[in-house]
mmCIF file of C-alpha atoms and ligand atoms in Angstrom:
data_model
loop_
_atom_site.group_PDB
_atom_site.id
_atom_site.type_symbol
_atom_site.label_atom_id
_atom_site.label_comp_id
_atom_site.label_asym_id
_atom_site.label_seq_id
_atom_site.Cartn_x
_atom_site.Cartn_y
_atom_site.Cartn_z
ATOM 1 C CA MET A 51 30.273 27.187 -10.099
ATOM 2 C CA LYS A 52 32.261 24.059 -11.740
ATOM 3 C CA LYS A 53 31.447 21.944 -8.271
ATOM 4 C CA SER A 54 28.022 22.355 -8.524
ATOM 5 C CA VAL A 55 27.936 21.187 -11.863
ATOM 6 C CA LEU A 56 29.845 18.052 -11.422
ATOM 7 C CA PHE A 57 27.488 17.120 -7.952
ATOM 8 C CA VAL A 58 24.447 17.701 -10.141
ATOM 9 C CA THR A 59 25.481 15.928 -12.493
ATOM 10 C CA GLY A 60 26.675 12.798 -9.758
ATOM 11 C CA LEU A 61 23.769 13.115 -8.404
ATOM 12 C CA LEU A 62 21.689 12.314 -11.335
ATOM 13 C CA ALA A 63 23.799 9.011 -12.325
ATOM 14 C CA PHE A 64 23.556 8.194 -8.558
ATOM 15 C CA ASN A 65 19.300 8.344 -9.985
ATOM 16 C CA VAL A 66 19.618 6.567 -12.574
ATOM 17 C CA LEU A 67 21.929 3.518 -11.551
ATOM 18 C CA SER A 68 19.501 3.449 -8.341
ATOM 19 C CA ALA A 69 16.679 3.445 -10.667
ATOM 20 C CA GLN A 70 18.130 0.915 -12.795
ATOM 21 C CA LYS A 71 18.828 -1.861 -9.960
ATOM 22 C CA LEU A 72 15.245 -2.532 -9.095
ATOM 23 C CA GLU A 73 15.361 -5.334 -11.223
ATOM 24 C CA ILE A 74 12.405 -7.342 -12.962
ATOM 25 C CA ILE A 75 10.699 -9.683 -9.702
ATOM 26 C CA LYS A 76 10.070 -13.038 -11.263
ATOM 27 C CA LEU A 77 6.927 -14.938 -9.908
ATOM 28 C CA LYS A 78 6.199 -18.441 -8.759
ATOM 29 C CA GLU A 79 4.087 -20.897 -10.685
ATOM 30 C CA PRO A 80 0.163 -20.199 -8.296
ATOM 31 C CA ASN A 81 -0.003 -23.097 -6.011
ATOM 32 C CA MET A 82 -3.632 -24.372 -6.820
ATOM 33 C CA ASN A 83 -3.196 -26.476 -3.737
ATOM 34 C CA ARG A 84 -3.299 -24.350 -0.803
ATOM 35 C CA GLY A 85 -5.544 -21.900 1.235
ATOM 36 C CA SER A 86 -8.403 -22.816 3.475
ATOM 37 C CA SER A 87 -11.955 -23.503 1.833
ATOM 38 C CA ALA A 88 -13.726 -20.310 0.367
ATOM 39 C CA MET A 89 -16.501 -20.775 3.233
ATOM 40 C CA ASN A 90 -13.430 -20.437 5.749
ATOM 41 C CA ALA A 91 -11.731 -18.184 3.539
ATOM 42 C CA LEU A 92 -15.096 -15.558 4.295
ATOM 43 C CA GLU A 93 -16.001 -16.305 7.817
ATOM 44 C CA ASN A 94 -12.090 -14.795 8.149
ATOM 45 C CA ARG A 95 -12.046 -11.671 6.374
ATOM 46 C CA ARG A 96 -11.795 -8.763 7.623
ATOM 47 C CA SER A 97 -9.379 -6.108 7.906
ATOM 48 C CA THR A 98 -6.439 -5.668 9.100
ATOM 49 C CA ASP A 99 -3.976 -2.124 10.911
ATOM 50 C CA GLU A 100 -0.703 -4.088 12.433
ATOM 51 C CA TYR A 101 1.819 -5.898 10.447
ATOM 52 C CA SER A 102 5.161 -7.615 11.209
ATOM 53 C CA ASP A 103 7.844 -5.190 9.147
ATOM 54 C CA ARG A 104 8.451 -8.825 7.091
ATOM 55 C CA MET A 105 8.073 -9.030 3.870
ATOM 56 C CA LEU A 106 6.215 -11.513 1.874
ATOM 57 C CA ASN A 107 8.217 -14.474 1.141
ATOM 58 C CA ILE A 108 7.939 -14.992 -2.563
ATOM 59 C CA ASP A 109 5.479 -17.623 -2.634
ATOM 60 C CA ASP A 110 2.619 -16.165 -1.240
ATOM 61 C CA LEU A 111 3.636 -12.762 -3.564
ATOM 62 C CA SER A 112 3.062 -14.858 -6.461
ATOM 63 C CA ASP A 113 0.184 -16.342 -6.053
ATOM 64 C CA LEU A 114 -1.379 -13.189 -4.566
ATOM 65 C CA LEU A 115 -0.670 -11.413 -7.158
ATOM 66 C CA TRP A 116 -2.159 -14.470 -9.020
ATOM 67 C CA ALA A 117 -5.251 -14.509 -6.911
ATOM 68 C CA ALA A 118 -5.539 -10.951 -7.125
ATOM 69 C CA ASN A 119 -5.784 -10.526 -11.062
ATOM 70 C CA GLY A 120 -3.514 -13.512 -12.964
ATOM 71 C CA ILE A 121 -4.589 -15.413 -16.251
ATOM 72 C CA ASN A 122 -6.457 -18.786 -15.323
ATOM 73 C CA ARG A 123 -7.611 -19.557 -18.474
ATOM 74 C CA PRO A 124 -4.412 -19.000 -20.690
ATOM 75 C CA GLU A 125 -6.180 -20.369 -23.703
ATOM 76 C CA SER A 126 -8.017 -17.020 -23.763
ATOM 77 C CA GLY A 127 -5.643 -15.030 -20.980
ATOM 78 C CA LYS A 128 -8.650 -14.423 -18.696
ATOM 79 C CA ARG A 129 -8.630 -12.941 -15.809
ATOM 80 C CA THR A 130 -9.294 -14.194 -12.126
ATOM 81 C CA ALA A 131 -11.975 -11.439 -11.896
ATOM 82 C CA ALA A 132 -14.628 -10.371 -14.290
ATOM 83 C CA SER A 133 -14.005 -7.335 -15.625
ATOM 84 C CA ALA A 134 -16.967 -5.403 -17.819
ATOM 85 C CA MET A 135 -16.228 -6.717 -21.130
ATOM 86 C CA ASN A 136 -13.229 -8.501 -20.852
ATOM 87 C CA ARG A 137 -11.338 -5.325 -20.989
ATOM 88 C CA GLN A 138 -9.013 -5.670 -18.838
ATOM 89 C CA ASP A 139 -8.629 -2.136 -17.892
ATOM 90 C CA VAL A 140 -7.325 -2.651 -13.984
ATOM 91 C CA SER A 141 -3.597 -2.696 -13.185
ATOM 92 C CA VAL A 142 -1.443 -4.006 -9.910
ATOM 93 C CA TYR A 143 1.565 -1.998 -8.593
ATOM 94 C CA THR A 144 3.385 -3.144 -5.861
ATOM 95 C CA PHE A 145 4.831 -0.557 -3.623
ATOM 96 C CA THR A 146 7.577 -2.230 -1.007
ATOM 97 C CA THR A 147 10.741 -0.704 0.850
ATOM 98 C CA GLU A 148 12.513 -1.117 -2.592
ATOM 99 C CA GLY A 149 10.387 0.597 -4.967
ATOM 100 C CA VAL A 150 7.307 0.209 -6.886
ATOM 101 C CA HIS A 151 6.678 -2.864 -9.842
ATOM 102 C CA LEU A 152 3.545 -3.176 -11.976
ATOM 103 C CA TYR A 153 2.381 -6.677 -12.096
ATOM 104 C CA ASP A 154 2.685 -8.180 -15.797
ATOM 105 C CA ALA A 155 -0.026 -11.145 -15.759
ATOM 106 C CA ALA A 156 0.910 -12.712 -18.970
ATOM 107 C CA LYS A 157 5.065 -13.726 -18.199
ATOM 108 C CA HIS A 158 3.244 -13.487 -14.775
ATOM 109 C CA GLU A 159 6.093 -11.294 -13.477
ATOM 110 C CA LEU A 160 7.045 -7.957 -11.464
ATOM 111 C CA LEU A 161 8.303 -5.030 -13.787
ATOM 112 C CA PRO A 162 10.089 -2.401 -11.960
ATOM 113 C CA VAL A 163 8.269 1.210 -12.112
ATOM 114 C CA ILE A 164 10.744 3.342 -9.633
ATOM 115 C CA SER A 165 12.950 2.481 -7.420
ATOM 116 C CA GLY A 166 12.933 4.108 -3.569
ATOM 117 C CA ASP A 167 10.158 3.788 -0.757
ATOM 118 C CA HIS A 168 6.870 4.931 -1.814
ATOM 119 C CA ARG A 169 5.170 4.167 0.813
ATOM 120 C CA LYS A 170 4.279 7.077 2.379
ATOM 121 C CA LEU A 171 1.735 7.893 -0.424
ATOM 122 C CA PHE A 172 -0.648 5.978 1.179
ATOM 123 C CA GLY A 173 -0.210 7.809 4.621
ATOM 124 C CA GLU A 174 1.197 6.645 7.909
ATOM 125 C CA ARG A 175 -1.336 5.022 9.475
ATOM 126 C CA GLY A 176 -1.474 0.911 9.314
ATOM 127 C CA MET A 177 2.219 0.730 7.148
ATOM 128 C CA SER A 178 2.670 -2.289 6.085
ATOM 129 C CA PRO A 179 5.844 -3.672 3.798
ATOM 130 C CA LEU A 180 3.545 -4.619 0.992
ATOM 131 C CA ILE A 181 1.547 -1.943 -0.757
ATOM 132 C CA ILE A 182 -0.622 -2.547 -3.832
ATOM 133 C CA LEU A 183 -2.102 -0.358 -5.436
ATOM 134 C CA LEU A 184 -5.271 -1.132 -8.116
ATOM 135 C CA VAL A 185 -5.545 1.341 -11.370
ATOM 136 C CA THR A 186 -8.811 1.796 -13.526
ATOM 137 C CA ASP A 187 -7.356 2.910 -16.856
ATOM 138 C CA ILE A 188 -10.824 3.309 -18.440
ATOM 139 C CA SER A 189 -9.821 3.779 -22.097
ATOM 140 C CA LYS A 190 -9.919 0.659 -22.375
ATOM 141 C CA PHE A 191 -13.894 0.615 -22.506
ATOM 142 C CA GLY A 192 -13.061 3.166 -26.149
ATOM 143 C CA ASP A 193 -16.338 5.082 -26.470
ATOM 144 C CA VAL A 194 -18.868 2.644 -25.125
ATOM 145 C CA GLY A 195 -21.003 4.070 -22.675
ATOM 146 C CA THR A 196 -21.035 7.681 -20.925
ATOM 147 C CA ASN A 197 -17.763 8.690 -19.102
ATOM 148 C CA GLU A 198 -19.773 7.993 -15.854
ATOM 149 C CA ASP A 199 -20.604 4.605 -17.200
ATOM 150 C CA ARG A 200 -16.560 3.793 -18.239
ATOM 151 C CA ARG A 201 -15.889 4.830 -14.666
ATOM 152 C CA GLU A 202 -18.776 2.868 -12.911
ATOM 153 C CA TRP A 203 -16.775 -0.353 -14.943
ATOM 154 C CA GLY A 204 -13.632 0.439 -13.594
ATOM 155 C CA ALA A 205 -14.798 1.340 -10.602
ATOM 156 C CA ILE A 206 -16.439 -2.495 -10.245
ATOM 157 C CA ASP A 207 -13.232 -3.927 -12.106
ATOM 158 C CA LEU A 208 -11.334 -2.954 -9.263
ATOM 159 C CA GLY A 209 -13.156 -3.964 -6.687
ATOM 160 C CA LEU A 210 -13.478 -7.432 -8.011
ATOM 161 C CA VAL A 211 -9.859 -7.593 -7.867
ATOM 162 C CA SER A 212 -9.931 -6.048 -4.467
ATOM 163 C CA GLN A 213 -12.212 -8.820 -3.381
ATOM 164 C CA ASN A 214 -10.389 -11.609 -4.727
ATOM 165 C CA MET A 215 -7.207 -9.796 -2.643
ATOM 166 C CA ALA A 216 -8.737 -9.919 -0.079
ATOM 167 C CA ILE A 217 -10.329 -13.973 0.247
ATOM 168 C CA PHE A 218 -6.548 -15.572 -1.400
ATOM 169 C CA CYS A 219 -5.105 -13.379 2.273
ATOM 170 C CA ALA A 220 -7.902 -14.397 4.723
ATOM 171 C CA ALA A 221 -7.541 -18.064 3.227
ATOM 172 C CA ASN A 222 -3.674 -17.651 4.307
ATOM 173 C CA GLY A 223 -3.069 -15.784 6.959
ATOM 174 C CA ILE A 224 -2.403 -12.854 5.516
ATOM 175 C CA GLY A 225 -3.306 -9.891 6.816
ATOM 176 C CA THR A 226 -4.606 -6.649 3.789
ATOM 177 C CA ARG A 227 -6.950 -3.576 4.240
ATOM 178 C CA PRO A 228 -8.939 -2.179 1.594
ATOM 179 C CA ARG A 229 -8.336 1.843 1.779
ATOM 180 C CA ALA A 230 -9.392 4.512 -0.511
ATOM 181 C CA GLY A 231 -7.472 7.010 1.359
ATOM 182 C CA MET A 232 -4.705 8.216 -1.230
ATOM 183 C CA ASP A 233 -2.598 11.107 -2.245
ATOM 184 C CA ARG A 234 -3.557 10.728 -6.105
ATOM 185 C CA GLU A 235 -2.670 13.306 -6.955
ATOM 186 C CA GLY A 236 1.019 12.213 -5.657
ATOM 187 C CA ILE A 237 0.839 8.287 -7.062
ATOM 188 C CA ALA A 238 -0.297 9.898 -10.627
ATOM 189 C CA SER A 239 2.922 11.950 -10.799
ATOM 190 C CA LEU A 240 5.158 9.832 -9.455
ATOM 191 C CA LEU A 241 3.743 7.114 -11.858
ATOM 192 C CA LYS A 242 2.703 9.493 -14.838
ATOM 193 C CA LEU A 243 -0.770 8.290 -15.096
ATOM 194 C CA SER A 244 -2.532 9.769 -17.519
ATOM 195 C CA ASP A 245 -6.028 11.149 -17.386
ATOM 196 C CA THR A 246 -7.982 8.243 -17.660
ATOM 197 C CA GLN A 247 -5.351 6.544 -15.448
ATOM 198 C CA LEU A 248 -7.405 6.616 -12.226
ATOM 199 C CA PRO A 249 -6.034 4.875 -9.002
ATOM 200 C CA MET A 250 -9.022 4.113 -6.793
ATOM 201 C CA LEU A 251 -8.202 1.620 -4.534
ATOM 202 C CA ASN A 252 -5.207 0.157 -2.545
ATOM 203 C CA HIS A 253 -4.252 -2.727 0.115
ATOM 204 C CA SER A 254 -1.995 -2.749 2.762
ATOM 205 C CA VAL A 255 -0.840 -6.157 3.045
ATOM 206 C CA GLY A 256 1.264 -7.650 5.406
ATOM 207 C CA TYR A 257 1.736 -10.681 7.512
ATOM 208 C CA PRO A 258 0.112 -10.583 11.341
ATOM 209 C CA LYS A 259 2.379 -8.666 13.740
ATOM 210 C CA LEU A 260 3.602 -11.627 16.359
ATOM 211 C CA SER A 261 4.338 -10.777 19.944
ATOM 212 C CA ILE A 262 7.541 -11.173 19.292
ATOM 213 C CA ASP A 263 7.584 -8.457 15.910
ATOM 214 C CA VAL A 264 8.002 -6.119 18.926
ATOM 215 C CA ASP A 265 11.115 -6.537 19.457
ATOM 216 C CA GLU A 266 12.834 -7.270 15.634
HETATM 217 C C1 FMN B 317 -13.913 1.246 -0.861
HETATM 218 C C2 FMN B 317 -13.471 1.461 0.542
HETATM 219 C C3 FMN B 317 -12.598 2.167 0.469
HETATM 220 C C4 FMN B 317 -12.371 2.208 2.204
HETATM 221 N N1 FMN B 317 -11.504 2.451 2.492
HETATM 222 C C5 FMN B 317 -10.343 2.735 3.207
HETATM 223 C C6 FMN B 317 -9.364 4.143 4.057
HETATM 224 O O1 FMN B 317 -9.069 4.493 2.963
HETATM 225 N N2 FMN B 317 -8.957 4.035 5.374
HETATM 226 C C7 FMN B 317 -9.256 2.515 5.881
HETATM 227 O O2 FMN B 317 -8.582 2.662 6.980
HETATM 228 N N3 FMN B 317 -9.837 1.891 5.252
HETATM 229 C C8 FMN B 317 -10.527 2.166 4.246
HETATM 230 N N4 FMN B 317 -11.603 1.100 3.841
HETATM 231 C C9 FMN B 317 -11.376 -0.086 4.746
HETATM 232 C C10 FMN B 317 -13.016 -0.512 5.753
HETATM 233 O O3 FMN B 317 -13.125 0.637 7.099
HETATM 234 C C11 FMN B 317 -12.952 -1.660 6.198
HETATM 235 O O4 FMN B 317 -13.812 -2.467 5.068
HETATM 236 C C12 FMN B 317 -14.892 -1.777 7.082
HETATM 237 O O5 FMN B 317 -14.951 -0.998 8.239
HETATM 238 C C13 FMN B 317 -15.463 -2.737 7.345
HETATM 239 O O6 FMN B 317 -14.580 -3.306 8.044
HETATM 240 P P1 FMN B 317 -14.326 -4.654 7.363
HETATM 241 O O7 FMN B 317 -13.409 -4.880 6.440
HETATM 242 O O8 FMN B 317 -13.299 -4.962 8.589
HETATM 243 O O9 FMN B 317 -15.571 -5.782 7.987
HETATM 244 C C14 FMN B 317 -12.241 0.794 2.929
HETATM 245 C C15 FMN B 317 -13.532 0.062 2.243
HETATM 246 C C16 FMN B 317 -13.881 -0.132 0.888
HETATM 247 C C17 FMN B 317 -14.490 -1.559 0.684
#
């Protein structure tokens, strides 16, 4: 009995410690002078399925998140993606082998949410080192419109963030695919989402798989 109590206590302590291990990731200032032209990015935009196991470097991760939904007008706090009534309802989560982080646009950093590799919640097909989850919080619209209106605005806002990512990736030689398919209940439970926080779309993200990656 004593042994099992000790074991459970040890397990709990391990879980707490491993959660604590996940740290804030300070992102780099966005580099405004990179990437191909908008027309060239649109020419190259496509959904990809095969990725190198290599995680995005900090420059690419920083710029991707800023492109997705960063603050591009600090004086007003407005974002790279439009949102209905500027309610800024879309949250951006990163899932990696290390854990889950939440993008804090104001501080341009990633806040730890939970440690561990939870990428399987998005299925095994087209596994990438980074998965970006987009969640709209329709409570940001208050009591404006009907519930259906609010869901529609949330979905549109989230789609704009998705397309920002697709264009950034296409302009910078990074692969991505928007996906509605995922274990929504599992994600809501892991992230402790409320009923108004809706995970609607995720993106697999990674460098293209090269022939040298096969032997890695
Ligand atoms: C709202 C939305 C949901 C999608 N869901 C999935 C998905 O669950 N799984 C998947 O493999 N691709 C998904 N896709 C990617 C589409 O299959 C892909 O965009 C389409 O085949 C066109 O290919 P393209 O993006 O290369 O032009 C989704 C795309 C959108 C816009």
